[in-house]
Short mmCIF file of C-alpha atoms in Angstrom, two decimals:
data_model
loop_
_atom_site.label_atom_id
_atom_site.label_comp_id
_atom_site.label_asym_id
_atom_site.label_seq_id
_atom_site.Cartn_x
_atom_site.Cartn_y
_atom_site.Cartn_z
CA MET K 248 19.99 18.65 -20.82
CA THR K 249 18.90 15.38 -22.43
CA PRO K 250 15.41 13.95 -21.76
CA GLU K 251 17.04 11.09 -19.81
CA ALA K 252 19.01 13.49 -17.62
CA LYS K 253 15.89 15.60 -17.01
CA ALA K 254 13.96 12.50 -15.94
CA ARG K 255 16.70 11.49 -13.49
CA GLN K 256 16.75 15.01 -12.06
CA THR K 257 13.00 14.72 -11.40
CA ILE K 258 13.41 11.23 -9.92
CA ASP K 259 16.16 12.55 -7.62
CA ALA K 260 13.75 15.20 -6.35
CA LEU K 261 10.95 12.66 -5.83
CA LEU K 262 13.23 10.31 -3.91
CA THR K 263 14.53 13.15 -1.74
CA ALA K 264 10.96 14.31 -1.01
CA ALA K 265 10.12 10.74 0.06
CA GLY K 266 13.00 10.69 2.57
CA TRP K 267 15.72 8.91 0.57
CA HIS K 268 19.38 9.96 0.68
CA VAL K 269 20.42 10.14 -3.00
CA CYS K 270 24.11 9.85 -3.89
CA ASN K 271 26.61 8.62 -6.48
CA VAL K 272 28.56 5.37 -6.21
CA ALA K 273 31.82 7.21 -5.48
CA ASP K 274 30.47 8.86 -2.31
CA ALA K 275 27.96 6.19 -1.27
CA ASN K 276 27.44 5.38 2.40
CA ILE K 277 24.74 2.76 2.84
CA HIS K 278 24.38 3.75 6.50
CA ALA K 279 23.96 7.48 5.82
CA ALA K 280 20.18 7.22 6.34
CA VAL K 281 17.40 4.68 6.73
CA GLY K 282 16.99 4.74 2.95
CA VAL K 283 19.84 5.32 0.51
CA ALA K 284 19.46 5.53 -3.28
CA ILE K 285 22.73 5.03 -5.19
CA ARG K 286 22.87 6.21 -8.81
CA GLU K 287 24.40 4.14 -11.64
CA PHE K 288 25.30 1.12 -9.53
CA PRO K 289 27.38 -1.58 -11.30
CA LEU K 290 25.85 -5.06 -11.11
CA ASN K 291 27.26 -8.50 -11.86
CA PRO K 292 28.88 -8.95 -15.30
CA GLY K 293 26.19 -9.21 -17.93
CA PHE K 294 23.60 -7.31 -15.88
CA GLY K 295 24.79 -3.77 -16.60
CA TYR K 296 24.08 -0.85 -14.28
CA ALA K 297 21.05 -0.16 -12.11
CA ASP K 298 19.95 3.45 -12.57
CA TYR K 299 19.28 3.46 -8.82
CA LEU K 300 20.03 0.77 -6.24
CA LEU K 301 18.04 1.20 -3.04
CA TYR K 302 19.34 0.32 0.42
CA VAL K 303 17.22 0.19 3.57
CA ASN K 304 18.94 -0.11 6.94
CA GLY K 305 22.21 -1.06 5.27
CA LYS K 306 20.88 -3.82 2.99
CA ALA K 307 19.82 -3.67 -0.66
CA CYS K 308 16.07 -3.99 -1.24
CA GLY K 309 15.25 -2.72 -4.72
CA VAL K 310 16.12 -1.05 -8.00
CA ILE K 311 14.72 1.79 -10.10
CA GLU K 312 14.92 1.83 -13.89
CA ALA K 313 14.73 5.43 -15.15
CA LYS K 314 13.34 6.32 -18.57
CA LYS K 315 12.73 9.59 -20.36
CA GLU K 316 9.30 11.20 -20.08
CA GLY K 317 6.82 9.66 -22.49
CA ALA K 318 8.47 6.24 -22.56
CA THR K 319 6.16 3.22 -22.25
CA LEU K 320 6.99 1.64 -18.91
CA THR K 321 5.18 -1.65 -19.46
CA GLY K 322 7.90 -2.95 -21.76
CA VAL K 323 10.63 -2.00 -19.28
CA GLU K 324 9.54 -4.40 -16.54
CA LEU K 325 11.58 -7.32 -17.88
CA GLN K 326 14.72 -5.18 -17.94
CA SER K 327 14.30 -3.90 -14.38
CA SER K 328 13.51 -7.41 -13.10
CA ARG K 329 16.87 -8.55 -14.49
CA TYR K 330 18.59 -5.78 -12.54
CA ALA K 331 16.92 -7.09 -9.38
CA LYS K 332 18.73 -10.41 -9.95
CA GLY K 333 22.16 -8.93 -10.68
CA LEU K 334 23.32 -7.76 -7.25
CA PRO K 335 26.87 -9.01 -6.49
CA THR K 336 26.83 -11.81 -3.91
CA THR K 337 29.34 -9.94 -1.71
CA LEU K 338 26.83 -7.17 -1.00
CA PRO K 339 24.20 -7.37 1.77
CA ALA K 340 20.61 -7.77 0.65
CA TRP K 341 17.24 -8.36 2.28
CA SER K 342 16.52 -11.15 -0.18
CA ARG K 343 17.59 -12.29 -3.65
CA PRO K 344 16.33 -11.34 -6.14
CA LEU K 345 15.68 -7.89 -4.68
CA PRO K 346 11.98 -7.66 -3.76
CA PHE K 347 11.09 -4.10 -4.85
CA VAL K 348 11.28 -2.90 -8.46
CA TRP K 349 10.29 0.47 -9.95
CA GLU K 350 10.19 1.90 -13.44
CA SER K 351 9.84 5.67 -13.64
CA THR K 352 9.96 8.63 -16.00
CA GLY K 353 9.65 11.09 -13.13
CA VAL K 354 6.07 11.74 -14.28
CA GLU K 355 4.77 8.17 -14.39
CA THR K 356 5.94 5.45 -12.00
CA HIS K 357 5.27 1.70 -11.89
CA PHE K 358 6.02 -0.50 -8.89
CA THR K 359 6.25 -4.26 -8.41
CA ASN K 360 6.19 -5.79 -4.93
CA GLY K 361 8.08 -9.05 -5.20
CA LEU K 362 6.78 -10.14 -1.79
CA ASP K 363 3.29 -10.57 -3.26
CA PRO K 364 2.02 -13.85 -4.61
CA GLU K 365 2.13 -13.53 -8.42
CA PRO K 366 3.82 -10.07 -8.38
CA ARG K 367 2.88 -7.60 -11.08
CA ALA K 368 3.54 -3.94 -11.82
CA ARG K 369 1.03 -1.25 -10.89
CA SER K 370 0.95 2.53 -11.14
CA VAL K 371 1.77 4.45 -7.93
CA PHE K 372 1.59 8.10 -6.93
CA ALA K 373 5.26 8.39 -5.97
CA PHE K 374 8.14 6.52 -4.39
CA PHE K 375 7.42 5.04 -0.98
CA ARG K 376 9.26 6.20 2.10
CA PRO K 377 12.07 4.02 3.49
CA GLU K 378 10.14 3.59 6.75
CA LEU K 379 7.32 1.88 4.83
CA MET K 380 9.87 -0.39 3.15
CA VAL K 381 11.10 -1.38 6.61
CA GLN K 382 7.57 -2.43 7.58
CA TRP K 383 7.17 -4.50 4.42
CA LEU K 384 10.58 -6.11 4.74
CA ALA K 385 9.65 -7.22 8.26
CA LEU K 386 7.24 -9.62 6.54
CA LEU K 387 10.16 -11.61 5.13
CA PRO K 388 10.73 -14.96 6.88
CA PRO K 389 13.96 -15.14 8.93
CA ALA K 390 17.06 -16.27 7.06
CA SER K 391 17.59 -20.00 7.33
CA HIS K 392 20.17 -22.42 5.98
CA SER K 393 17.75 -25.33 6.10
CA SER K 394 16.26 -26.84 2.97
CA SER K 395 12.69 -26.38 4.21
CA VAL K 396 10.35 -24.22 2.14
CA SER K 397 9.56 -20.88 3.81
CA GLU K 398 6.04 -19.54 4.07
CA PRO K 399 5.34 -16.64 1.67
CA PRO K 400 5.32 -13.13 3.22
CA ASP K 401 2.00 -12.08 4.72
CA THR K 402 1.34 -9.12 2.39
CA PHE K 403 -2.02 -7.43 1.86
CA LEU K 404 -2.59 -9.45 -1.33
CA ALA K 405 -1.67 -12.71 0.40
CA ARG K 406 -4.02 -11.89 3.27
CA MET K 407 -6.87 -11.13 0.85
CA ARG K 408 -6.48 -14.62 -0.57
CA ASN K 409 -6.89 -16.13 2.89
CA MET K 410 -9.76 -14.11 4.33
CA PRO K 411 -11.98 -15.83 6.92
CA GLN K 412 -15.55 -16.64 5.98
CA LEU K 413 -17.93 -13.69 6.05
CA VAL K 414 -20.25 -13.67 9.06
CA THR K 415 -23.72 -12.72 7.84
CA GLU K 416 -25.69 -12.84 11.09
CA TRP K 417 -24.56 -12.06 14.62
CA GLY K 418 -25.67 -10.63 17.94
CA SER K 419 -28.90 -11.28 19.82
CA GLY K 420 -31.96 -9.47 21.09
CA GLY K 421 -31.94 -5.75 20.31
CA ALA K 422 -28.34 -5.97 19.08
CA HIS K 423 -29.09 -8.53 16.38
CA TYR K 424 -27.59 -7.92 12.92
CA GLU K 425 -28.17 -9.68 9.63
CA LEU K 426 -26.68 -8.78 6.24
CA TRP K 427 -29.07 -8.57 3.32
CA PRO K 428 -28.29 -10.54 0.12
CA ALA K 429 -27.14 -7.37 -1.69
CA GLN K 430 -24.74 -6.55 1.17
CA ILE K 431 -23.35 -10.08 1.21
CA GLY K 432 -22.80 -9.94 -2.54
CA ALA K 433 -21.09 -6.54 -2.36
CA ILE K 434 -18.62 -7.57 0.33
CA THR K 435 -17.92 -11.00 -1.17
CA ASN K 436 -17.35 -9.70 -4.68
CA LEU K 437 -15.14 -6.84 -3.49
CA GLU K 438 -12.88 -9.24 -1.62
CA LYS K 439 -12.72 -11.56 -4.65
CA SER K 440 -11.70 -8.60 -6.80
CA LEU K 441 -8.94 -7.52 -4.41
CA ALA K 442 -7.72 -11.12 -4.09
CA ALA K 443 -7.44 -11.23 -7.89
CA ASN K 444 -5.01 -8.27 -7.63
CA LYS K 445 -7.53 -5.79 -9.03
CA PRO K 446 -7.04 -2.71 -6.80
CA LYS K 447 -9.93 -0.66 -8.25
CA ALA K 448 -13.55 -1.53 -7.57
CA LEU K 449 -16.96 0.12 -7.81
CA ILE K 450 -19.94 -0.92 -5.69
CA GLN K 451 -23.32 0.41 -6.82
CA MET K 452 -26.24 -0.02 -4.42
CA ALA K 453 -29.73 1.44 -4.35
CA THR K 454 -30.90 4.08 -1.87
CA GLY K 455 -31.91 2.46 1.40
CA SER K 456 -29.93 -0.73 0.79
CA GLY K 457 -27.50 -0.12 3.64
CA LYS K 458 -24.48 1.29 1.78
CA THR K 459 -22.77 2.75 4.84
CA PHE K 460 -23.25 -0.39 6.93
CA THR K 461 -21.90 -2.47 4.04
CA SER K 462 -18.91 -0.17 3.70
CA ILE K 463 -18.13 -0.35 7.41
CA GLY K 464 -18.42 -4.13 7.25
CA PHE K 465 -15.86 -4.62 4.51
CA ILE K 466 -13.56 -1.88 5.83
CA TYR K 467 -13.52 -3.66 9.20
CA ARG K 468 -12.49 -6.88 7.47
CA LEU K 469 -9.84 -5.13 5.36
CA ILE K 470 -8.25 -3.72 8.51
CA LYS K 471 -8.66 -6.68 10.84
CA PHE K 472 -7.83 -9.49 8.42
CA GLY K 473 -6.35 -7.80 5.35
CA GLY K 474 -3.84 -5.64 7.22
CA ALA K 475 -4.99 -2.33 5.65
CA ARG K 476 -3.16 0.47 7.45
CA ARG K 477 -5.54 3.35 6.83
CA VAL K 478 -8.79 3.92 4.93
CA LEU K 479 -10.01 7.27 3.64
CA PHE K 480 -13.81 7.47 3.62
CA LEU K 481 -15.02 10.38 1.48
CA VAL K 482 -18.52 11.82 1.67
CA ASP K 483 -20.05 14.81 -0.12
CA ARG K 484 -21.08 16.90 2.92
CA GLY K 485 -19.54 17.74 6.28
CA ASN K 486 -22.54 16.60 8.33
CA LEU K 487 -22.34 13.18 6.63
CA ALA K 488 -18.71 12.84 7.72
CA ARG K 489 -19.72 13.38 11.36
CA GLN K 490 -22.65 10.99 11.01
CA THR K 491 -20.47 8.35 9.36
CA LYS K 492 -17.92 8.53 12.16
CA LYS K 493 -20.69 7.85 14.69
CA GLU K 494 -21.79 4.84 12.65
CA PHE K 495 -18.23 3.53 12.54
CA ASP K 496 -17.85 3.96 16.32
CA ALA K 497 -21.14 2.14 16.98
CA TYR K 498 -20.55 -0.79 14.59
CA ALA K 499 -20.54 -4.06 16.56
CA SER K 500 -17.91 -6.58 15.48
CA PRO K 501 -19.21 -9.98 14.29
CA TYR K 502 -16.00 -11.57 15.60
CA ASN K 503 -15.70 -10.25 19.18
CA ASN K 504 -17.56 -8.12 21.71
CA TYR K 505 -15.98 -4.81 20.70
CA LYS K 506 -17.35 -1.84 18.81
CA PHE K 507 -15.39 -0.55 15.82
CA GLY K 508 -14.47 2.63 17.71
CA GLU K 509 -13.14 0.55 20.63
CA GLU K 510 -10.82 -1.49 18.40
CA TYR K 511 -9.68 1.17 15.95
CA ILE K 512 -9.44 4.96 16.00
CA VAL K 513 -11.80 6.71 13.58
CA GLN K 514 -11.01 10.35 12.84
CA HIS K 515 -13.37 12.97 11.45
CA LEU K 516 -10.93 15.16 9.51
CA GLN K 517 -11.65 18.83 10.24
CA GLY K 518 -8.22 20.39 9.81
CA GLY K 519 -5.23 19.68 7.64
CA HIS K 520 -3.54 16.98 9.70
CA ILE K 521 -4.25 13.27 9.92
CA ASP K 522 -3.96 11.45 13.23
CA THR K 523 -1.17 8.93 12.54
CA SER K 524 -2.88 6.38 14.80
CA ALA K 525 -6.24 6.65 12.99
CA ARG K 526 -7.20 3.59 10.97
CA VAL K 527 -10.19 5.28 9.29
CA VAL K 528 -10.47 8.95 8.32
CA THR K 529 -13.87 10.36 7.34
CA CYS K 530 -13.73 13.52 5.27
CA PRO K 531 -16.09 15.59 3.09
CA SER K 532 -14.76 15.81 -0.46
CA SER K 533 -15.63 19.52 -0.52
CA ALA K 534 -13.69 20.33 2.67
CA LYS K 535 -11.88 23.66 2.55
CA SER K 536 -8.94 22.23 4.51
CA LYS K 537 -7.41 19.37 2.59
CA PRO K 538 -5.17 16.85 4.38
CA LYS K 539 -1.43 17.27 3.88
CA LEU K 540 -0.45 13.88 2.48
CA THR K 541 3.12 12.68 2.14
CA PRO K 542 3.93 10.15 -0.62
CA THR K 543 3.58 7.43 2.01
CA SER K 544 0.17 8.76 3.06
CA SER K 545 -0.97 8.69 -0.55
CA ALA K 546 0.22 5.12 -0.88
CA ARG K 547 -1.48 4.09 2.33
CA ARG K 548 -4.91 5.30 1.21
CA ARG K 549 -4.90 2.78 -1.65
CA CYS K 550 -7.61 0.82 0.19
CA GLY K 551 -9.92 3.88 0.42
CA ARG K 552 -13.10 3.88 -1.60
CA GLN K 553 -15.39 6.76 -2.45
CA LEU K 554 -18.92 5.40 -2.11
#
């Protein structure tokens, strides 16, 4: 077996594990499942073949360029972006060019979300599930034959670039809250970093400077205004996970009269299963029972931060 064939075999397995129906062009049925991945799909003349063409709910949404293990994926992005523009006009598509582009060796995978402002490739754990693609594609503006310019999709990155001003003082009497300068700087700089499409960040604060309260503050904003689906909050001891959940539940919103726990479900993870409705999951990093994460779950925790 050639290195290229071995890589495609691994990619087939990853796609299948993520819930995609993988098939050849000859026996393709774009309605066989929510997500269908078609191998070696012929594109318009001059565009060649897409290693995989992805369909969601009967319409094309993306392509995967497969490379042998060890290949440098950064230089492949231009090639795969061309494939995204080569879909025949007679075939149904969510948008043109296709919004989702992957490059993968089966070991390393890069993903570009074309719905983002200034899209760029980033490393991901695995292929996303078709159901997540459906949620993202719902952000697309409705098809229109008018010449008016459509608003860009409201992705996480787009939302981060339009965050409301940070409230630094709220409440009254015994329920009065005021952020310290270090807390204001931490939250402001984190949001600037995320808005600049830098998904990794480190916040370093001294003991007694209100790290947990700061964390809850920016997590609340990421969920409420940034559209973050789920946040994993890791601590180093089990009793801290329980204590942190209580602090989340008691956090008073600066924007309405609700507590965090009244607006969003916060789960203290004690077993191996995550509550699908939980927006925040607190968990000790040394827990004996680790959560069973699907590829989608891994992708969704991209907003989590270990503090």
